[in-house]
Tab-separated table of C-alpha atoms and ligand atoms in Angstrom:
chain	number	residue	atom	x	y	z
A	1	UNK	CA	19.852	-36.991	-17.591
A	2	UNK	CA	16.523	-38.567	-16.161
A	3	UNK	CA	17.952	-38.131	-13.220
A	4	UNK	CA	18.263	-34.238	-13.478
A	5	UNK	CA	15.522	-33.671	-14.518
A	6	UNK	CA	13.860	-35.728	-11.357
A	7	UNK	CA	16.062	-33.644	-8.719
A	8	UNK	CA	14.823	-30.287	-10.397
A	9	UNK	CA	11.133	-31.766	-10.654
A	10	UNK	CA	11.946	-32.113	-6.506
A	11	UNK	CA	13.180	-28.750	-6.394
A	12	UNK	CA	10.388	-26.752	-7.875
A	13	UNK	CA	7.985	-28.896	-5.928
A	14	UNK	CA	9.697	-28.163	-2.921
A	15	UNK	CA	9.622	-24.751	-3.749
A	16	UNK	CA	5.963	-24.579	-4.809
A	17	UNK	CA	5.150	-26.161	-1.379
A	18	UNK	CA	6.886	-23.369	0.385
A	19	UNK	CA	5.385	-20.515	-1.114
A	20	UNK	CA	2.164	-22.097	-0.815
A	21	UNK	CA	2.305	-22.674	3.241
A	22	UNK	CA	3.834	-18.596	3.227
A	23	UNK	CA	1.024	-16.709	1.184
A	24	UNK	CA	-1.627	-19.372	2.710
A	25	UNK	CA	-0.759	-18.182	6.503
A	26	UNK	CA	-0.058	-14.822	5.873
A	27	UNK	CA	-3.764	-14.839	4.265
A	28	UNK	CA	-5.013	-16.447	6.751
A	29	UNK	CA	-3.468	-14.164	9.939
A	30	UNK	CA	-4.776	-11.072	7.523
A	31	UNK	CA	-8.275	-12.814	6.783
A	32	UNK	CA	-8.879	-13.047	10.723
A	33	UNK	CA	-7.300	-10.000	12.195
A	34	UNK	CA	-9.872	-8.154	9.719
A	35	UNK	CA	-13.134	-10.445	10.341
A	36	UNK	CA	-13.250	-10.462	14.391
A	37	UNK	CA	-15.907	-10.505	16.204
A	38	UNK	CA	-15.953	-7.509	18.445
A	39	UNK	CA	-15.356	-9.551	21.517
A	40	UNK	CA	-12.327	-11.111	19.867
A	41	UNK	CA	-10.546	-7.803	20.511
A	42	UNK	CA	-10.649	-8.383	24.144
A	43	UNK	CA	-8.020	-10.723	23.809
A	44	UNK	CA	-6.851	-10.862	27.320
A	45	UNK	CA	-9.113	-13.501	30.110
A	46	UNK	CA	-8.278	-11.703	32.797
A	47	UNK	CA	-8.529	-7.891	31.658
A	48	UNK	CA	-10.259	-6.166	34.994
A	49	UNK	CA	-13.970	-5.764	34.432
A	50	UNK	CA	-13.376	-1.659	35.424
A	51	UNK	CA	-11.076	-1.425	32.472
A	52	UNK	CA	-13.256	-2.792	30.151
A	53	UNK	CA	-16.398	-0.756	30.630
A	54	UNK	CA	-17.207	2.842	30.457
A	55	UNK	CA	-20.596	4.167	30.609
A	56	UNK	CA	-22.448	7.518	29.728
A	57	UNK	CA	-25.645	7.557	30.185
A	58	UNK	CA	-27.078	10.238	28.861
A	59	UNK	CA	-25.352	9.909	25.481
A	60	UNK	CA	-26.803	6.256	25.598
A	61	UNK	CA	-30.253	7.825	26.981
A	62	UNK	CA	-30.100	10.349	24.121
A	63	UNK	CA	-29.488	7.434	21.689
A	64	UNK	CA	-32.539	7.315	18.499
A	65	UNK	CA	-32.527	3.590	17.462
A	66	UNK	CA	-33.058	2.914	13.540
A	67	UNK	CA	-36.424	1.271	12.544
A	68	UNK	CA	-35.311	-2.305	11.327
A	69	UNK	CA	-37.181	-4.550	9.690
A	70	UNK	CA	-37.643	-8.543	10.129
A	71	UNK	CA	-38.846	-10.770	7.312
A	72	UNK	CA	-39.598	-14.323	8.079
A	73	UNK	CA	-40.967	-17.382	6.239
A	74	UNK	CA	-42.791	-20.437	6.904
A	75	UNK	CA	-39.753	-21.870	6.966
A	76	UNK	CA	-38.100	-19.785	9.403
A	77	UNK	CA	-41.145	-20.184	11.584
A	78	UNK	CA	-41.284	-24.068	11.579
A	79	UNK	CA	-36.674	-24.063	12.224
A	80	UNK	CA	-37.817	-21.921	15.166
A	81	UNK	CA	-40.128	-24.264	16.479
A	82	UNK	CA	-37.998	-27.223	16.090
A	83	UNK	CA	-35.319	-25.201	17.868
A	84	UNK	CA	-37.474	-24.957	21.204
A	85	UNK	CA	-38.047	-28.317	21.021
A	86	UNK	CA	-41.825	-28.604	19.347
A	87	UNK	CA	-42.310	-32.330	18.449
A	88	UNK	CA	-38.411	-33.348	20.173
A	89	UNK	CA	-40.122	-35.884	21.684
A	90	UNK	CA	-42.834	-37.363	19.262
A	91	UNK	CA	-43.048	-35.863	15.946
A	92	UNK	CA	-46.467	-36.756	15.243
A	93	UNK	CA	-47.633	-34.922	18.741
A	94	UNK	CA	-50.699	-33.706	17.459
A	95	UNK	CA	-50.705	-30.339	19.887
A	96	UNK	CA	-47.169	-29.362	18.060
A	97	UNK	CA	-46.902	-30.847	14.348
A	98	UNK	CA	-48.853	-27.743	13.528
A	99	UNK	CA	-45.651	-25.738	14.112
A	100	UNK	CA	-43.447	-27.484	11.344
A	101	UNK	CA	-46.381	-29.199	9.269
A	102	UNK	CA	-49.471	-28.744	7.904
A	103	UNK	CA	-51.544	-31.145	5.474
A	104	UNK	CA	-53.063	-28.297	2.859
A	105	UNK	CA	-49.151	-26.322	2.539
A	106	UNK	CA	-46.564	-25.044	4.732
A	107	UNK	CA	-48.628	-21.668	4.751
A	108	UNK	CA	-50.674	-22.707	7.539
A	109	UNK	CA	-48.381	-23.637	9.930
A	110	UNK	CA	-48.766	-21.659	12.890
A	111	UNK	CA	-46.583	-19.338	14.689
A	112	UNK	CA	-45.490	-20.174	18.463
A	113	UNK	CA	-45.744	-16.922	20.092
A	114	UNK	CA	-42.163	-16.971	21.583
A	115	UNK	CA	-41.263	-16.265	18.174
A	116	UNK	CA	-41.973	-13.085	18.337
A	117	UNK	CA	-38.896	-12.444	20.494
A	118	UNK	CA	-36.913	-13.052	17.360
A	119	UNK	CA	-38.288	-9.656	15.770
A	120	UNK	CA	-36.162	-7.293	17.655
A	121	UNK	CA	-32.511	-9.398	16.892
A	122	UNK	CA	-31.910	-6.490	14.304
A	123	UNK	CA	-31.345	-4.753	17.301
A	124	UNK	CA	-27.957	-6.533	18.387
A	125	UNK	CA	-24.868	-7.800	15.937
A	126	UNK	CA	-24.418	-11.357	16.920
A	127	UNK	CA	-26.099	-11.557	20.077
A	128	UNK	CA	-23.969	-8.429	21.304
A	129	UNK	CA	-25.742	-4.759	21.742
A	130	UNK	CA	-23.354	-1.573	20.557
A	131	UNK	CA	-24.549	1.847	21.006
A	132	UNK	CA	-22.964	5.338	21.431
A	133	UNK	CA	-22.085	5.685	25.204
A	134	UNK	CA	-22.124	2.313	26.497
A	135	UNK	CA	-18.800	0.495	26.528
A	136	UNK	CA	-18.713	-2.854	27.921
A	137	UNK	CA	-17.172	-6.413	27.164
A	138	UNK	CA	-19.387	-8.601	25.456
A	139	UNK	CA	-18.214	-11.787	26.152
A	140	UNK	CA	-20.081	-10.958	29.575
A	141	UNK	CA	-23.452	-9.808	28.321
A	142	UNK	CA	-26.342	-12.468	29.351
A	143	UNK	CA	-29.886	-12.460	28.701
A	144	UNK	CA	-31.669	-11.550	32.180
A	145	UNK	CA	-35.186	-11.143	31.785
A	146	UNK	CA	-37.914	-11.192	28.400
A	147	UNK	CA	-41.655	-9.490	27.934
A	148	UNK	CA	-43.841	-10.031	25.597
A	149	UNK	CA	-47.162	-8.548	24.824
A	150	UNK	CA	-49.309	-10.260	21.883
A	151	UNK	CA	-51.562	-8.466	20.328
A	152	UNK	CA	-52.493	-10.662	17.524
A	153	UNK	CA	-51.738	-14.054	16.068
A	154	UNK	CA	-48.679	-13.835	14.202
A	155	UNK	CA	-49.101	-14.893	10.321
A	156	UNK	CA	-47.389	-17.502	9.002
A	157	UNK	CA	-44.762	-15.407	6.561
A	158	UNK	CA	-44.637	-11.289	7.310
A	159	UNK	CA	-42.600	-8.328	6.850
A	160	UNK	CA	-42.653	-7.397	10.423
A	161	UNK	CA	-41.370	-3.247	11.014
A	162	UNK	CA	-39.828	-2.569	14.483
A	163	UNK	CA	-39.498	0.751	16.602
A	164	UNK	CA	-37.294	0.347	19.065
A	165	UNK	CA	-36.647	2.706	22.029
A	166	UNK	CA	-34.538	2.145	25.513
A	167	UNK	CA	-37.259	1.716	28.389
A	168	UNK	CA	-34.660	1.124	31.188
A	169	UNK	CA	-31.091	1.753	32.470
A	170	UNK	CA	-29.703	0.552	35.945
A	171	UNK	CA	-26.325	0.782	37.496
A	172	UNK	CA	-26.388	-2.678	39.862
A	173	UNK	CA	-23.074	-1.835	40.469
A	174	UNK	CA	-21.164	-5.716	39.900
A	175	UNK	CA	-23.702	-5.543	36.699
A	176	UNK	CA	-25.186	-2.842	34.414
A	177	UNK	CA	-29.132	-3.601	32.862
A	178	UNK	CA	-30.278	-2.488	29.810
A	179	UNK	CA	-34.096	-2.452	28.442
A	180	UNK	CA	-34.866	-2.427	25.069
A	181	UNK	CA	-38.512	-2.162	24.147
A	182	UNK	CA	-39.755	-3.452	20.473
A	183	UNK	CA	-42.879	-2.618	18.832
A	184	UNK	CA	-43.265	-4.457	16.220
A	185	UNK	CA	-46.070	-3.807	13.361
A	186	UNK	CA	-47.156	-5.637	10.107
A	187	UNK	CA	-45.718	-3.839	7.191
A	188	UNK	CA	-48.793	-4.771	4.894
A	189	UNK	CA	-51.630	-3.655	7.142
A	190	UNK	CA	-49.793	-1.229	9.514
A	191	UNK	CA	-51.040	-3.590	12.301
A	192	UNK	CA	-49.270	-3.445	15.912
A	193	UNK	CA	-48.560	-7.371	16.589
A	194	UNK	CA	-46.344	-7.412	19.656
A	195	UNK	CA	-44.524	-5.648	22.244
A	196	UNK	CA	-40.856	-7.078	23.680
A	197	UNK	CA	-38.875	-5.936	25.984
A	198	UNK	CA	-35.470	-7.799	26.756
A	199	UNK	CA	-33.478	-7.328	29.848
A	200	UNK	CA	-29.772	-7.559	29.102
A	201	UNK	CA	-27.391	-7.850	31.770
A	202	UNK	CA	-24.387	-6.497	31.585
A	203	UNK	CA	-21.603	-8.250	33.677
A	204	UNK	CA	-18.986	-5.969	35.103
A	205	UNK	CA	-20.307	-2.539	33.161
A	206	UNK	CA	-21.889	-1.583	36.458
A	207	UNK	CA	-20.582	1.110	38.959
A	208	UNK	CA	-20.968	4.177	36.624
A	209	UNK	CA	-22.911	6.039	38.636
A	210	UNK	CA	-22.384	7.564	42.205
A	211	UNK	CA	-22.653	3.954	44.599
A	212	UNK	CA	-25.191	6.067	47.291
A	213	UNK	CA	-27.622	6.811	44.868
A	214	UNK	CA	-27.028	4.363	41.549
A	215	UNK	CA	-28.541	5.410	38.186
A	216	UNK	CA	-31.353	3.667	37.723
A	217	UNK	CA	-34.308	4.973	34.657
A	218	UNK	CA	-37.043	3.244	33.735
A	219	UNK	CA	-40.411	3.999	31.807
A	220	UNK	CA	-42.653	1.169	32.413
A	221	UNK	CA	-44.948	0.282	35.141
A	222	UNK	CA	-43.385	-1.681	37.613
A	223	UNK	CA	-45.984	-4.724	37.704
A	224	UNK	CA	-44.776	-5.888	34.079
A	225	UNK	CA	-41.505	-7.249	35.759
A	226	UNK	CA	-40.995	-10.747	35.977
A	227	UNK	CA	-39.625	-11.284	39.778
A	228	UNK	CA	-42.669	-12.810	41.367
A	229	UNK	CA	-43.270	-14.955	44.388
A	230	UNK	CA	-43.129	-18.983	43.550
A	231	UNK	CA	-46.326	-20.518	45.779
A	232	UNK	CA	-45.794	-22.860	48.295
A	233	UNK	CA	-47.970	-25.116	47.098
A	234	UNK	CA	-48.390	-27.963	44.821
A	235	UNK	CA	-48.317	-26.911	41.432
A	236	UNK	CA	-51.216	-27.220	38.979
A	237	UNK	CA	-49.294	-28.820	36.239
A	238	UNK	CA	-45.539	-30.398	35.639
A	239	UNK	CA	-44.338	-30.758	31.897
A	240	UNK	CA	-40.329	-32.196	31.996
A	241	UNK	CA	-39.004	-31.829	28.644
A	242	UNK	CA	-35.118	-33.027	27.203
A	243	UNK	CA	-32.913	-30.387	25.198
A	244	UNK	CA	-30.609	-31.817	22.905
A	245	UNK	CA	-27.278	-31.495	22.699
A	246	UNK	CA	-26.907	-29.644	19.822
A	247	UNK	CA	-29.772	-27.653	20.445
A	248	UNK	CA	-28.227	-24.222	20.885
A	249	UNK	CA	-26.738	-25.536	17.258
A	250	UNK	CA	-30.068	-26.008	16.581
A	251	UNK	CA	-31.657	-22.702	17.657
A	252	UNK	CA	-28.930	-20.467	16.831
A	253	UNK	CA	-30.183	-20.760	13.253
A	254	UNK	CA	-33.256	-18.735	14.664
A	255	UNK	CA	-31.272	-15.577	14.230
A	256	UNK	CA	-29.020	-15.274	17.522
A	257	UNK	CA	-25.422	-16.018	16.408
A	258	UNK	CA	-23.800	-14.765	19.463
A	259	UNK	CA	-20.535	-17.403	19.833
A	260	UNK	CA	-21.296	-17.963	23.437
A	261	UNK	CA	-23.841	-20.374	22.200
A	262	UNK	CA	-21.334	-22.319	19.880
A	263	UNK	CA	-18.021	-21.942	20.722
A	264	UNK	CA	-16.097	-23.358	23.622
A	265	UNK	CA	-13.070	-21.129	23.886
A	266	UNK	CA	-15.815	-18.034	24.088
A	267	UNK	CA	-17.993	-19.589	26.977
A	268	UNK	CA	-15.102	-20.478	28.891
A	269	UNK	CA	-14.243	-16.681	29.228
A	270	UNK	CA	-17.590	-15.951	29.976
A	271	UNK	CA	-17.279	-18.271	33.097
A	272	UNK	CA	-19.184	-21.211	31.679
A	273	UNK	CA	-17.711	-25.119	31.351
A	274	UNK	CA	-19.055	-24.992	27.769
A	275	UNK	CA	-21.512	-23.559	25.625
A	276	UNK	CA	-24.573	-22.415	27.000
A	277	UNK	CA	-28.089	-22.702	25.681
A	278	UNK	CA	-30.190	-19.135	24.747
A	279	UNK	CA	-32.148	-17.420	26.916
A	280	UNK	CA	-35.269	-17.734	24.835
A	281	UNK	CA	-34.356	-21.030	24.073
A	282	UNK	CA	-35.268	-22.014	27.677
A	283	UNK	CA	-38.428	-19.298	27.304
A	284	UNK	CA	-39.629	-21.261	24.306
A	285	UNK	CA	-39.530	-24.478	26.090
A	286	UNK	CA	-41.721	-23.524	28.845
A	287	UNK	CA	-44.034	-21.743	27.192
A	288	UNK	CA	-44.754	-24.756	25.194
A	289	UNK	CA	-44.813	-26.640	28.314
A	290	UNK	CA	-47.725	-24.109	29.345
A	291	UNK	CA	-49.327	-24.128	25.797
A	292	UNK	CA	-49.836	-28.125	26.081
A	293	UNK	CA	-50.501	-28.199	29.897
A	294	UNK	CA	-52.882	-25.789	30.647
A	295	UNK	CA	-53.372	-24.055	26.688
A	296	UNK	CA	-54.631	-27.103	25.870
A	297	UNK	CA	-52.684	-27.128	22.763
A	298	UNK	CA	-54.194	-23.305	21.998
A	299	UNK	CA	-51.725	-21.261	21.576
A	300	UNK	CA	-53.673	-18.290	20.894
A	301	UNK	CA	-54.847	-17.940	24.317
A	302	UNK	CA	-51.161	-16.712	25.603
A	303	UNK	CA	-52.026	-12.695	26.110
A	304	UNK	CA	-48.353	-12.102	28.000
A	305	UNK	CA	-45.352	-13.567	28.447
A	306	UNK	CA	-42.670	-12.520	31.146
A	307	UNK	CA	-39.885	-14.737	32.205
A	308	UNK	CA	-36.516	-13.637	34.236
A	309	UNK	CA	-33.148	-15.715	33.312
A	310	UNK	CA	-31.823	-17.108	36.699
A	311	UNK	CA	-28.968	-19.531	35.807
A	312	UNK	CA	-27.377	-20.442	32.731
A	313	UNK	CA	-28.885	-24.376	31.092
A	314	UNK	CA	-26.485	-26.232	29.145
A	315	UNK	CA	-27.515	-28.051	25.906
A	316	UNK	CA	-28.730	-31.414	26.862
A	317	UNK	CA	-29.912	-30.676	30.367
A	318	UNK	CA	-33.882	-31.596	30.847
A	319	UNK	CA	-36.294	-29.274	32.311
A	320	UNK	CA	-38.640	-29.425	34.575
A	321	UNK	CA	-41.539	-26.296	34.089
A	322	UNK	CA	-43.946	-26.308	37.092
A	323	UNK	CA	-47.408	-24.346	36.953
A	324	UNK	CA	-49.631	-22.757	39.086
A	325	UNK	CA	-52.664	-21.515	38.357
A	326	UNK	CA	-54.081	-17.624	39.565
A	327	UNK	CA	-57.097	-16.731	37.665
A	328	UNK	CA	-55.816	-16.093	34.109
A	329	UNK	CA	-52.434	-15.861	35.385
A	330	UNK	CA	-50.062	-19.037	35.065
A	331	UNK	CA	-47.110	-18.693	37.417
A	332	UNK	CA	-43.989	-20.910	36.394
A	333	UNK	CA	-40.835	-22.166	37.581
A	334	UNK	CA	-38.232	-23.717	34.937
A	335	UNK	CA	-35.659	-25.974	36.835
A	336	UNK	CA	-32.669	-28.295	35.588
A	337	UNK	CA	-33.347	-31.977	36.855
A	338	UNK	CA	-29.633	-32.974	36.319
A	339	UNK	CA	-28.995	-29.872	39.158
A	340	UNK	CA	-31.604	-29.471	40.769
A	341	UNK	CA	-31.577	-25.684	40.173
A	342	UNK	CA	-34.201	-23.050	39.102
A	343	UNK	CA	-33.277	-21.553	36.286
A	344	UNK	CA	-36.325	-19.301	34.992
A	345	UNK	CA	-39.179	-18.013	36.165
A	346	UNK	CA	-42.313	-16.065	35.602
A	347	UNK	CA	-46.060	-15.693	34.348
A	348	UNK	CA	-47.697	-15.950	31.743
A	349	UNK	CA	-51.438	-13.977	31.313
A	350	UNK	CA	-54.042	-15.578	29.382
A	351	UNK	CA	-57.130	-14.107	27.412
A	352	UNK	CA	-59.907	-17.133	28.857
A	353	UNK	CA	-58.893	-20.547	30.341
A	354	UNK	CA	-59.939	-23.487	27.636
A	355	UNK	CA	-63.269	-25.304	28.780
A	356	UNK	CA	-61.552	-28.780	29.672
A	357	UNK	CA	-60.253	-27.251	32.199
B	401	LIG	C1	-30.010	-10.453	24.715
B	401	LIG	C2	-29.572	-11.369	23.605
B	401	LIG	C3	-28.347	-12.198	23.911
B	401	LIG	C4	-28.718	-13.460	24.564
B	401	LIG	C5	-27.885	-14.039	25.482
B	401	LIG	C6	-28.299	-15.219	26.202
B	401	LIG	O1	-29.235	-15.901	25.857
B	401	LIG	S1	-27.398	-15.591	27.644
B	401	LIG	C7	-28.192	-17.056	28.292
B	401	LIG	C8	-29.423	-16.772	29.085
B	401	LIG	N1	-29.177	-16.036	30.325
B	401	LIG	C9	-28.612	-16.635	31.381
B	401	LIG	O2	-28.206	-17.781	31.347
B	401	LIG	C10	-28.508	-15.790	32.632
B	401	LIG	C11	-28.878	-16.592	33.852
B	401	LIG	N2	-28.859	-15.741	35.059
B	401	LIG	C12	-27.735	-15.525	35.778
B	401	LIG	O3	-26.688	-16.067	35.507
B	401	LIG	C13	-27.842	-14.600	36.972
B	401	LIG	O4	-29.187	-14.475	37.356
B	401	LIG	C14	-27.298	-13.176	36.667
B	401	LIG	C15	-25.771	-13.267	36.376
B	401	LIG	C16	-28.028	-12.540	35.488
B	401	LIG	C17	-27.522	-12.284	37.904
B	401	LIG	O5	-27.044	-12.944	39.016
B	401	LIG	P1	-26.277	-12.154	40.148
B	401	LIG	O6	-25.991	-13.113	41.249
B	401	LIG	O7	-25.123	-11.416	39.547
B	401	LIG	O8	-27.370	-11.089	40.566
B	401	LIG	P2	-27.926	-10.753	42.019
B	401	LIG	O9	-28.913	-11.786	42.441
B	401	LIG	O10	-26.788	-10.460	42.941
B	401	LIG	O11	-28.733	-9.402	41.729
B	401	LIG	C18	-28.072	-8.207	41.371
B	401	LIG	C19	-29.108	-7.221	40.872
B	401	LIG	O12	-29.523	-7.604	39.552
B	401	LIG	C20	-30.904	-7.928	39.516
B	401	LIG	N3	-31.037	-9.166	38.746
B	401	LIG	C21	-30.641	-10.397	39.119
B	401	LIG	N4	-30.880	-11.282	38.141
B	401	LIG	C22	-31.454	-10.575	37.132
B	401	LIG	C23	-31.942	-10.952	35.868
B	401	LIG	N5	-31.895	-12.214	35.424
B	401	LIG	N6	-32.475	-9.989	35.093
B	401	LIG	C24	-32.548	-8.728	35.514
B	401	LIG	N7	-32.088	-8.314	36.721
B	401	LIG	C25	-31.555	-9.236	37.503
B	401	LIG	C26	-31.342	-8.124	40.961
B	401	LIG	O13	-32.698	-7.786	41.134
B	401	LIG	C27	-30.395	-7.221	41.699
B	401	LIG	O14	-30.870	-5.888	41.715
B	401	LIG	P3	-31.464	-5.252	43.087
B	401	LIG	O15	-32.604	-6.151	43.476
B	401	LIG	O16	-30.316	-5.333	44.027
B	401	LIG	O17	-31.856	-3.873	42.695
């Protein structure tokens, strides 16, 4: 009788167990088919480029971009800083700890003003832009060139309100680049703190306009872009700094989600060996390079920031930010040691040079 009742115990088990691996994988193919990210619907490595992207661009022109709004903390201010690396190297550097730590309360811990670059991520879901008119495959979208205009020192918590309007639109053919331009203002006082514009470059969305005369729009003056001449000679100042491994991990919790940053499968189709570190990860790190080198540690000197993405870094690689000097104008050149490659470029416009100078 014991015996029964054992083999039917084993049968209803058995049972149990089988229902349980059906309804778990049928919730799980349902759960992801209805969560994907929109570049998981380009499911296919080698779908041409052509196919993928279609491109109007006067429905995108004519596009009127909501006003979003960015809140940030002390807290969020000192994970940024951490992110670029502030204090990576010695956490008790006294030109940095101000970032993540400060003796009377974490509400005076000052703002880097990279940070700033963070305001207008309301503009993009997961790293990835989508707008009426402009169809494209996101797993190719890089970061090709930031600018920043600082008009104030950023407090340590805000409501920050951003306006947001296209400033440029370029058929490069192999590539189409897209300008987004973010004021953003201080809800409480109504006060204007700082102008970005980010270059993103679209991979294969190019060749939408007629190939004699591409499409190219742009409503800024010309001497804000970043392509500059690198001098010849020595340079004034050389700051080599290690990112981590993890530190895409690291900065991603800034606010920039986009998988190419985290997952392998993802970077892979984008043409990478692995994860690749953030565009204004990179930034960060050499304008803190400039902030200690020739800032002094001052951060509130930095007037304009304008860097163009060159090559991709990969978490872990150390860089190598060279300066030169011209006026008030710092001219730098970011390279990887490990490759010997530049990798960003660009100058940075100060108010006054610091005395010790
Ligand atoms: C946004 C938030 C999401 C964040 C994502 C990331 O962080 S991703 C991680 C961070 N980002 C990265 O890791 C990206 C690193 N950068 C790269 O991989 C490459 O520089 C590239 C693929 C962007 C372009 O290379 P290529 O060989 O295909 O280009 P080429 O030399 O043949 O020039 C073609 C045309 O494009 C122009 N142009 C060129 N470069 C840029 C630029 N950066 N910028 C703007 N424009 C640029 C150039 O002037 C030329 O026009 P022209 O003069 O003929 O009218």
């Amino acid at each position: 009788m014991r015996k029964v009742y054992a083999f039917q115990a084993f049968n209803y088990s058995l049972l149990f167990y089988i229902l349980f691996f059906f309804f778990s994988v049928s919730f799980k193919i349902i759960f992801t088919s209805s969560s994907k990210a929109p570049w998981a619907n380009l499911n296919s490595k080698n779908k041409s480029m052509a196919e993928s992207s279609r491109f109007d661009h006067d429905l995108v022109l004519a596009h009127k971009f909501p006003e979003t709004t960015y809140i940030y903390t002390e807290r969020d201010a000192a994970v940024y800083a951490l992110g670029v690396g502030a204090c990576g190297r010695n956490a008790i550097d006294s030109d940095e700890l101000k970032y993540v730590y400060h003796e009377d309360g974490q509400q005076f811990v000052q703002v880097l003003p990279t940070f700033s670059a963070l305001f207008s991520l309301g503009s993009l879901t997961n790293g990835s832009i989508d707008l009426p008119g402009l169809q494209y495959d996101p797993r190719l979208l890089l970061h090709g060139q930031q600018y920043i205009q600082i008009y104030k020192p950023f407090p340590s918590s805000a409501s920050v309100i951003n306006k947001v309007s296209l400033a440029g639109l370029h058929d490069k053919g192999k590539a189409a680049i897209l300008e987004l331009e973010t004021k953003s203002y201080e809800k409480e006082s109504g006060e204007l703190l700082c102008m970005n514009r980010s270059t993103i470059f679209l991979r294969g969305a190019g060749g939408f306009s007629n190939s004699s005369h591409p499409y190219s729009y742009s409503n800024y003056p010309k001497n804000q872009a970043p392509a500059l001449k690198i001098p010849k000679s020595q340079p004034f100042a050389v700051f080599e700094d290690c990112t981590q491994p993890s530190q895409a991990l690291l900065y991603r919790l800034s606010g920039d989600y986009n998988p190419l940053h985290s997952d392998p499968m993802i970077a892979e189709v984008a043409g990478f060996s692995r994860p690749i570190l953030h565009g204004l990860c990179s930034l960060g790190f050499a304008v803190r390079a400039i902030i200690k080198c020739i800032c002094r540690g001052d951060a509130n000197t930095i007037k304009t920031i304008s860097g163009r993405f060159l090559l991709h870094v990969y978490p872990g690689e150390t860089l190598i930010t060279e300066m030169w000097l011209e006026g008030l104008r710092v001219i730098y050149q970011t390279k990887v040691k490990e490759r010997n490659q530049a990798v960003l470029s660009g100058f940075v416009d100060l108010h006054h040079l610091t005395s010790s100078l």
